[in-house]
């Protein structure tokens, strides 16, 4: 779009603000910071920015037969005490944010003799039948391996959790750590061995702005995706000293959460009930992360995304961006000469 007037929210939680622009991008923000105003963010199979890989959680595709609620877990462990170690907490977006509990039978390494002498024989038979009746060929092929998940992520050490779906009312998607024996479900994303640096950037206002403008939606809720959001996000560069400062501020966010042990993440990140100490900790972290991208403060989330979009273009089309920058320099020199 050329020569447009917009009346849209200045940030993802604000009221509409009218602005004028000589050209707009496909995302309806100012295109002056990019060489190609038609550029769109394309889903990427791997991080384009050198960031660690973010994995999907485990997806059993089992018809619910491997998943247990609290009552079922108690009954199963009572009847099959030798298999207790294979009953693992199973956490998706709902459980992680709201504090619910589920368990899953992770039987990949269970001994066949143990399985035959337990309730698992009936459970695995039900899994096999469910998969055989599927319309998807790949699921039918999996029927011969009822102890296996369709997609398996079983971390061996602490891992960062990013919920796939989160309310659009929240200023931040609640992100944090879980540890074994917990198994993440396919409704969260997991990064094994993540540091405070990774947590800081992913929970920052910059990353939330990218999610809000570039990511998909489930109804009106934010839907986090690896390909479209995480793999395409332009990470900042930082010296060791700046990283240390960012990590200190990230720990302050976690400490503020820990100061409210009886509250779920849903309670802590509700805009009406978010504790003041947690909000202050996030604000301090946001300002520090913003300064990694540029010294001038960002006025709005849209301002953040316009800046990020320029960095995204530099990652995917570096030659085109360099050519546009050269043309601008030539144009400025020509103008200066004409003014002489």
GROMACS .gro file of C-alpha atoms in nm:
model
  340
    1UNK     CA    1   0.000   0.000   0.000
    2UNK     CA    2   0.123   0.350  -0.088
    3UNK     CA    3   0.012   0.670   0.085
    4UNK     CA    4  -0.206   0.518   0.358
    5UNK     CA    5  -0.370   0.640   0.679
    6UNK     CA    6  -0.408   0.380   0.954
    7UNK     CA    7  -0.624   0.370   1.266
    8UNK     CA    8  -0.507   0.056   1.444
    9UNK     CA    9  -0.380  -0.020   1.797
   10UNK     CA   10  -0.036   0.120   1.863
   11UNK     CA   11   0.037  -0.200   2.055
   12UNK     CA   12  -0.135  -0.536   2.084
   13UNK     CA   13  -0.326  -0.425   2.396
   14UNK     CA   14  -0.396  -0.059   2.317
   15UNK     CA   15  -0.663   0.162   2.161
   16UNK     CA   16  -0.653   0.262   1.792
   17UNK     CA   17  -0.416   0.546   1.699
   18UNK     CA   18  -0.431   0.720   1.361
   19UNK     CA   19  -0.101   0.739   1.173
   20UNK     CA   20   0.007   0.839   0.821
   21UNK     CA   21   0.254   0.645   0.607
   22UNK     CA   22   0.403   0.678   0.259
   23UNK     CA   23   0.402   0.298   0.222
   24UNK     CA   24   0.280  -0.001   0.423
   25UNK     CA   25   0.404  -0.356   0.448
   26UNK     CA   26   0.182  -0.662   0.411
   27UNK     CA   27   0.139  -0.649   0.792
   28UNK     CA   28   0.000  -0.291   0.779
   29UNK     CA   29   0.296  -0.124   0.944
   30UNK     CA   30   0.534   0.135   0.805
   31UNK     CA   31   0.751  -0.006   0.526
   32UNK     CA   32   1.021   0.261   0.535
   33UNK     CA   33   1.256   0.030   0.727
   34UNK     CA   34   1.259  -0.243   0.460
   35UNK     CA   35   1.388  -0.261   0.105
   36UNK     CA   36   1.100  -0.482  -0.011
   37UNK     CA   37   0.763  -0.366   0.120
   38UNK     CA   38   0.602  -0.685  -0.019
   39UNK     CA   39   0.816  -0.906   0.203
   40UNK     CA   40   0.630  -1.153   0.426
   41UNK     CA   41   0.760  -1.380   0.699
   42UNK     CA   42   0.782  -1.737   0.571
   43UNK     CA   43   0.780  -2.040   0.798
   44UNK     CA   44   1.130  -2.183   0.843
   45UNK     CA   45   1.222  -2.542   0.920
   46UNK     CA   46   1.517  -2.437   1.139
   47UNK     CA   47   1.620  -2.117   1.319
   48UNK     CA   48   1.752  -1.868   1.064
   49UNK     CA   49   1.942  -1.681   1.332
   50UNK     CA   50   2.169  -1.935   1.501
   51UNK     CA   51   1.934  -1.987   1.797
   52UNK     CA   52   1.905  -2.333   1.957
   53UNK     CA   53   1.639  -2.561   1.813
   54UNK     CA   54   1.299  -2.556   1.980
   55UNK     CA   55   1.128  -2.897   1.975
   56UNK     CA   56   0.767  -3.003   1.971
   57UNK     CA   57   0.658  -3.199   2.275
   58UNK     CA   58   0.560  -3.567   2.264
   59UNK     CA   59   0.250  -3.664   2.068
   60UNK     CA   60   0.131  -4.017   2.150
   61UNK     CA   61  -0.169  -4.046   1.908
   62UNK     CA   62  -0.308  -4.317   2.133
   63UNK     CA   63  -0.680  -4.245   2.162
   64UNK     CA   64  -0.616  -4.135   2.520
   65UNK     CA   65  -0.533  -4.489   2.637
   66UNK     CA   66  -0.178  -4.404   2.750
   67UNK     CA   67  -0.285  -4.087   2.936
   68UNK     CA   68  -0.403  -4.105   3.297
   69UNK     CA   69  -0.580  -3.864   3.530
   70UNK     CA   70  -0.506  -3.863   3.904
   71UNK     CA   71  -0.757  -4.139   3.986
   72UNK     CA   72  -0.641  -4.360   3.699
   73UNK     CA   73  -0.278  -4.309   3.794
   74UNK     CA   74  -0.340  -4.414   4.154
   75UNK     CA   75  -0.524  -4.725   4.039
   76UNK     CA   76  -0.260  -4.817   3.781
   77UNK     CA   77   0.033  -4.780   4.023
   78UNK     CA   78  -0.155  -4.982   4.285
   79UNK     CA   79  -0.211  -5.269   4.042
   80UNK     CA   80   0.126  -5.243   3.867
   81UNK     CA   81   0.388  -5.124   4.121
   82UNK     CA   82   0.679  -5.247   3.907
   83UNK     CA   83   0.581  -5.003   3.632
   84UNK     CA   84   0.558  -4.693   3.853
   85UNK     CA   85   0.880  -4.549   3.705
   86UNK     CA   86   0.717  -4.549   3.361
   87UNK     CA   87   0.424  -4.334   3.476
   88UNK     CA   88   0.547  -3.981   3.400
   89UNK     CA   89   0.386  -3.637   3.445
   90UNK     CA   90   0.253  -3.518   3.106
   91UNK     CA   91   0.230  -3.141   3.068
   92UNK     CA   92   0.066  -2.938   2.792
   93UNK     CA   93  -0.038  -2.573   2.774
   94UNK     CA   94  -0.343  -2.622   2.996
   95UNK     CA   95  -0.157  -2.804   3.272
   96UNK     CA   96   0.144  -2.574   3.260
   97UNK     CA   97  -0.049  -2.248   3.275
   98UNK     CA   98  -0.342  -2.347   3.497
   99UNK     CA   99  -0.176  -2.609   3.717
  100UNK     CA  100  -0.368  -2.923   3.618
  101UNK     CA  101  -0.212  -3.268   3.626
  102UNK     CA  102  -0.199  -3.560   3.385
  103UNK     CA  103   0.033  -3.858   3.349
  104UNK     CA  104   0.139  -4.070   3.055
  105UNK     CA  105   0.264  -4.426   3.029
  106UNK     CA  106   0.611  -4.397   2.878
  107UNK     CA  107   0.667  -4.765   2.806
  108UNK     CA  108   0.938  -4.741   2.539
  109UNK     CA  109   1.200  -4.899   2.771
  110UNK     CA  110   0.973  -5.129   2.969
  111UNK     CA  111   1.062  -5.498   2.965
  112UNK     CA  112   0.823  -5.720   2.763
  113UNK     CA  113   0.785  -5.954   3.061
  114UNK     CA  114   0.666  -5.663   3.276
  115UNK     CA  115   0.417  -5.553   3.014
  116UNK     CA  116   0.266  -5.899   2.968
  117UNK     CA  117   0.217  -5.944   3.343
  118UNK     CA  118   0.039  -5.608   3.389
  119UNK     CA  119  -0.265  -5.406   3.287
  120UNK     CA  120  -0.055  -5.269   3.003
  121UNK     CA  121  -0.140  -5.560   2.774
  122UNK     CA  122  -0.502  -5.444   2.751
  123UNK     CA  123  -0.399  -5.078   2.725
  124UNK     CA  124  -0.154  -5.145   2.442
  125UNK     CA  125  -0.412  -5.354   2.259
  126UNK     CA  126  -0.651  -5.058   2.272
  127UNK     CA  127  -0.377  -4.826   2.139
  128UNK     CA  128  -0.312  -5.069   1.851
  129UNK     CA  129  -0.681  -5.086   1.762
  130UNK     CA  130  -0.719  -4.707   1.772
  131UNK     CA  131  -0.425  -4.654   1.538
  132UNK     CA  132  -0.536  -4.925   1.294
  133UNK     CA  133  -0.870  -4.748   1.250
  134UNK     CA  134  -0.707  -4.417   1.162
  135UNK     CA  135  -0.755  -4.263   0.816
  136UNK     CA  136  -0.388  -4.158   0.813
  137UNK     CA  137  -0.146  -4.412   0.671
  138UNK     CA  138   0.139  -4.306   0.900
  139UNK     CA  139  -0.082  -4.366   1.208
  140UNK     CA  140  -0.191  -4.708   1.082
  141UNK     CA  141   0.173  -4.800   1.030
  142UNK     CA  142   0.242  -4.699   1.391
  143UNK     CA  143  -0.014  -4.953   1.514
  144UNK     CA  144   0.253  -5.224   1.523
  145UNK     CA  145   0.449  -5.018   1.778
  146UNK     CA  146   0.194  -4.942   2.055
  147UNK     CA  147   0.461  -4.859   2.316
  148UNK     CA  148   0.600  -4.583   2.090
  149UNK     CA  149   0.473  -4.226   2.057
  150UNK     CA  150   0.404  -4.077   1.715
  151UNK     CA  151   0.649  -3.800   1.803
  152UNK     CA  152   0.881  -3.837   2.100
  153UNK     CA  153   1.043  -3.569   2.313
  154UNK     CA  154   1.158  -3.702   2.651
  155UNK     CA  155   1.411  -3.454   2.796
  156UNK     CA  156   1.691  -3.588   3.014
  157UNK     CA  157   1.757  -3.255   3.186
  158UNK     CA  158   1.571  -2.934   3.271
  159UNK     CA  159   1.399  -2.777   2.972
  160UNK     CA  160   1.238  -2.447   2.880
  161UNK     CA  161   0.865  -2.463   2.809
  162UNK     CA  162   0.675  -2.240   2.564
  163UNK     CA  163   0.296  -2.300   2.563
  164UNK     CA  164   0.149  -2.336   2.215
  165UNK     CA  165  -0.171  -2.149   2.302
  166UNK     CA  166  -0.211  -1.855   2.540
  167UNK     CA  167  -0.479  -1.595   2.601
  168UNK     CA  168  -0.450  -1.276   2.395
  169UNK     CA  169  -0.534  -1.081   2.712
  170UNK     CA  170  -0.194  -1.160   2.862
  171UNK     CA  171   0.092  -0.919   2.800
  172UNK     CA  172   0.333  -1.212   2.815
  173UNK     CA  173   0.301  -1.578   2.723
  174UNK     CA  174   0.401  -1.761   3.045
  175UNK     CA  175   0.735  -1.927   2.972
  176UNK     CA  176   0.950  -2.119   3.219
  177UNK     CA  177   1.123  -2.445   3.311
  178UNK     CA  178   1.018  -2.801   3.380
  179UNK     CA  179   1.243  -3.095   3.456
  180UNK     CA  180   1.239  -3.476   3.432
  181UNK     CA  181   1.052  -3.698   3.489
  182UNK     CA  182   0.801  -3.459   3.329
  183UNK     CA  183   0.731  -3.518   2.960
  184UNK     CA  184   0.611  -3.220   2.753
  185UNK     CA  185   0.308  -3.280   2.534
  186UNK     CA  186   0.274  -3.161   2.175
  187UNK     CA  187   0.083  -2.858   2.309
  188UNK     CA  188   0.405  -2.701   2.435
  189UNK     CA  189   0.746  -2.638   2.282
  190UNK     CA  190   1.060  -2.752   2.463
  191UNK     CA  191   1.424  -2.640   2.465
  192UNK     CA  192   1.650  -2.875   2.659
  193UNK     CA  193   1.945  -2.711   2.834
  194UNK     CA  194   1.815  -2.356   2.784
  195UNK     CA  195   1.983  -2.075   2.977
  196UNK     CA  196   1.852  -1.760   3.142
  197UNK     CA  197   1.955  -1.576   2.826
  198UNK     CA  198   1.710  -1.781   2.616
  199UNK     CA  199   1.435  -1.734   2.873
  200UNK     CA  200   1.498  -1.358   2.884
  201UNK     CA  201   1.470  -1.302   2.510
  202UNK     CA  202   1.168  -1.528   2.461
  203UNK     CA  203   0.974  -1.369   2.747
  204UNK     CA  204   1.065  -1.013   2.643
  205UNK     CA  205   0.833  -0.750   2.500
  206UNK     CA  206   1.026  -0.770   2.172
  207UNK     CA  207   0.948  -1.138   2.126
  208UNK     CA  208   0.589  -1.095   2.241
  209UNK     CA  209   0.542  -0.819   1.983
  210UNK     CA  210   0.676  -1.049   1.710
  211UNK     CA  211   0.437  -1.324   1.821
  212UNK     CA  212   0.141  -1.086   1.834
  213UNK     CA  213   0.196  -0.947   1.483
  214UNK     CA  214   0.351  -1.237   1.292
  215UNK     CA  215   0.221  -1.550   1.469
  216UNK     CA  216  -0.106  -1.730   1.410
  217UNK     CA  217  -0.419  -1.741   1.623
  218UNK     CA  218  -0.646  -2.011   1.764
  219UNK     CA  219  -0.978  -1.826   1.775
  220UNK     CA  220  -0.840  -1.499   1.919
  221UNK     CA  221  -0.572  -1.659   2.136
  222UNK     CA  222  -0.202  -1.647   2.053
  223UNK     CA  223  -0.075  -1.960   1.881
  224UNK     CA  224   0.298  -2.008   1.911
  225UNK     CA  225   0.466  -2.194   1.626
  226UNK     CA  226   0.824  -2.301   1.572
  227UNK     CA  227   0.835  -2.231   1.199
  228UNK     CA  228   0.661  -1.895   1.182
  229UNK     CA  229   0.750  -1.735   1.518
  230UNK     CA  230   1.056  -1.890   1.682
  231UNK     CA  231   1.265  -1.988   1.381
  232UNK     CA  232   1.220  -1.647   1.215
  233UNK     CA  233   1.270  -1.421   1.516
  234UNK     CA  234   1.575  -1.191   1.487
  235UNK     CA  235   1.776  -1.240   1.807
  236UNK     CA  236   1.991  -0.955   1.937
  237UNK     CA  237   2.367  -0.959   1.975
  238UNK     CA  238   2.517  -0.888   2.316
  239UNK     CA  239   2.856  -0.882   2.484
  240UNK     CA  240   2.925  -1.112   2.779
  241UNK     CA  241   2.868  -0.821   3.019
  242UNK     CA  242   2.533  -0.731   2.862
  243UNK     CA  243   2.425  -1.095   2.863
  244UNK     CA  244   2.505  -1.119   3.231
  245UNK     CA  245   2.291  -0.813   3.302
  246UNK     CA  246   2.002  -0.956   3.099
  247UNK     CA  247   2.028  -1.287   3.283
  248UNK     CA  248   2.018  -1.108   3.619
  249UNK     CA  249   1.697  -0.932   3.514
  250UNK     CA  250   1.554  -1.262   3.388
  251UNK     CA  251   1.622  -1.423   3.725
  252UNK     CA  252   1.438  -1.133   3.889
  253UNK     CA  253   1.128  -1.231   3.687
  254UNK     CA  254   1.156  -1.589   3.812
  255UNK     CA  255   1.213  -1.470   4.169
  256UNK     CA  256   0.901  -1.253   4.149
  257UNK     CA  257   0.701  -1.555   4.038
  258UNK     CA  258   0.844  -1.766   4.318
  259UNK     CA  259   0.732  -1.505   4.570
  260UNK     CA  260   0.373  -1.615   4.497
  261UNK     CA  261   0.392  -1.996   4.534
  262UNK     CA  262   0.017  -2.053   4.570
  263UNK     CA  263  -0.066  -1.880   4.242
  264UNK     CA  264  -0.072  -2.048   3.901
  265UNK     CA  265   0.082  -1.886   3.596
  266UNK     CA  266  -0.274  -1.805   3.487
  267UNK     CA  267  -0.315  -1.609   3.811
  268UNK     CA  268   0.022  -1.436   3.780
  269UNK     CA  269  -0.025  -1.327   3.418
  270UNK     CA  270  -0.388  -1.221   3.430
  271UNK     CA  271  -0.371  -0.847   3.349
  272UNK     CA  272  -0.603  -0.770   3.642
  273UNK     CA  273  -0.420  -0.980   3.903
  274UNK     CA  274  -0.056  -0.965   3.792
  275UNK     CA  275   0.151  -0.882   4.103
  276UNK     CA  276   0.327  -0.545   4.101
  277UNK     CA  277   0.670  -0.700   4.168
  278UNK     CA  278   0.633  -0.932   3.869
  279UNK     CA  279   0.519  -0.649   3.643
  280UNK     CA  280   0.815  -0.433   3.751
  281UNK     CA  281   1.056  -0.720   3.688
  282UNK     CA  282   0.917  -0.771   3.336
  283UNK     CA  283   0.928  -0.398   3.263
  284UNK     CA  284   1.294  -0.379   3.363
  285UNK     CA  285   1.378  -0.681   3.148
  286UNK     CA  286   1.185  -0.538   2.850
  287UNK     CA  287   1.378  -0.210   2.863
  288UNK     CA  288   1.713  -0.388   2.880
  289UNK     CA  289   1.630  -0.620   2.589
  290UNK     CA  290   1.500  -0.325   2.384
  291UNK     CA  291   1.838  -0.154   2.426
  292UNK     CA  292   2.011  -0.454   2.274
  293UNK     CA  293   1.833  -0.374   1.949
  294UNK     CA  294   1.882   0.004   1.952
  295UNK     CA  295   1.956   0.282   2.204
  296UNK     CA  296   1.639   0.478   2.119
  297UNK     CA  297   1.336   0.352   2.318
  298UNK     CA  298   1.051   0.185   2.131
  299UNK     CA  299   0.723   0.372   2.169
  300UNK     CA  300   0.488   0.083   2.081
  301UNK     CA  301   0.480  -0.285   1.996
  302UNK     CA  302   0.427  -0.189   1.632
  303UNK     CA  303   0.746   0.017   1.654
  304UNK     CA  304   0.925  -0.292   1.781
  305UNK     CA  305   0.793  -0.511   1.499
  306UNK     CA  306   0.886  -0.257   1.231
  307UNK     CA  307   1.243  -0.269   1.362
  308UNK     CA  308   1.242  -0.648   1.384
  309UNK     CA  309   1.103  -0.675   1.032
  310UNK     CA  310   1.400  -0.483   0.899
  311UNK     CA  311   1.632  -0.722   1.083
  312UNK     CA  312   1.437  -1.018   0.946
  313UNK     CA  313   1.484  -0.886   0.594
  314UNK     CA  314   1.858  -0.855   0.655
  315UNK     CA  315   1.864  -1.223   0.756
  316UNK     CA  316   1.667  -1.360   0.461
  317UNK     CA  317   1.752  -1.109   0.185
  318UNK     CA  318   2.088  -0.955   0.280
  319UNK     CA  319   2.188  -0.862  -0.078
  320UNK     CA  320   1.859  -0.689  -0.154
  321UNK     CA  321   1.883  -0.492   0.169
  322UNK     CA  322   2.242  -0.391   0.098
  323UNK     CA  323   2.138  -0.279  -0.250
  324UNK     CA  324   1.857  -0.067  -0.109
  325UNK     CA  325   2.092   0.090   0.145
  326UNK     CA  326   2.339   0.174  -0.132
  327UNK     CA  327   2.062   0.334  -0.340
  328UNK     CA  328   1.959   0.547  -0.042
  329UNK     CA  329   2.316   0.667   0.005
  330UNK     CA  330   2.343   0.755  -0.364
  331UNK     CA  331   2.010   0.937  -0.347
  332UNK     CA  332   2.119   1.137  -0.042
  333UNK     CA  333   2.445   1.235  -0.212
  334UNK     CA  334   2.259   1.343  -0.527
  335UNK     CA  335   2.018   1.552  -0.321
  336UNK     CA  336   2.302   1.713  -0.126
  337UNK     CA  337   2.479   1.798  -0.452
  338UNK     CA  338   2.162   1.948  -0.597
  339UNK     CA  339   2.118   2.163  -0.286
  340UNK     CA  340   2.468   2.308  -0.316
   0.00000   0.00000   0.00000
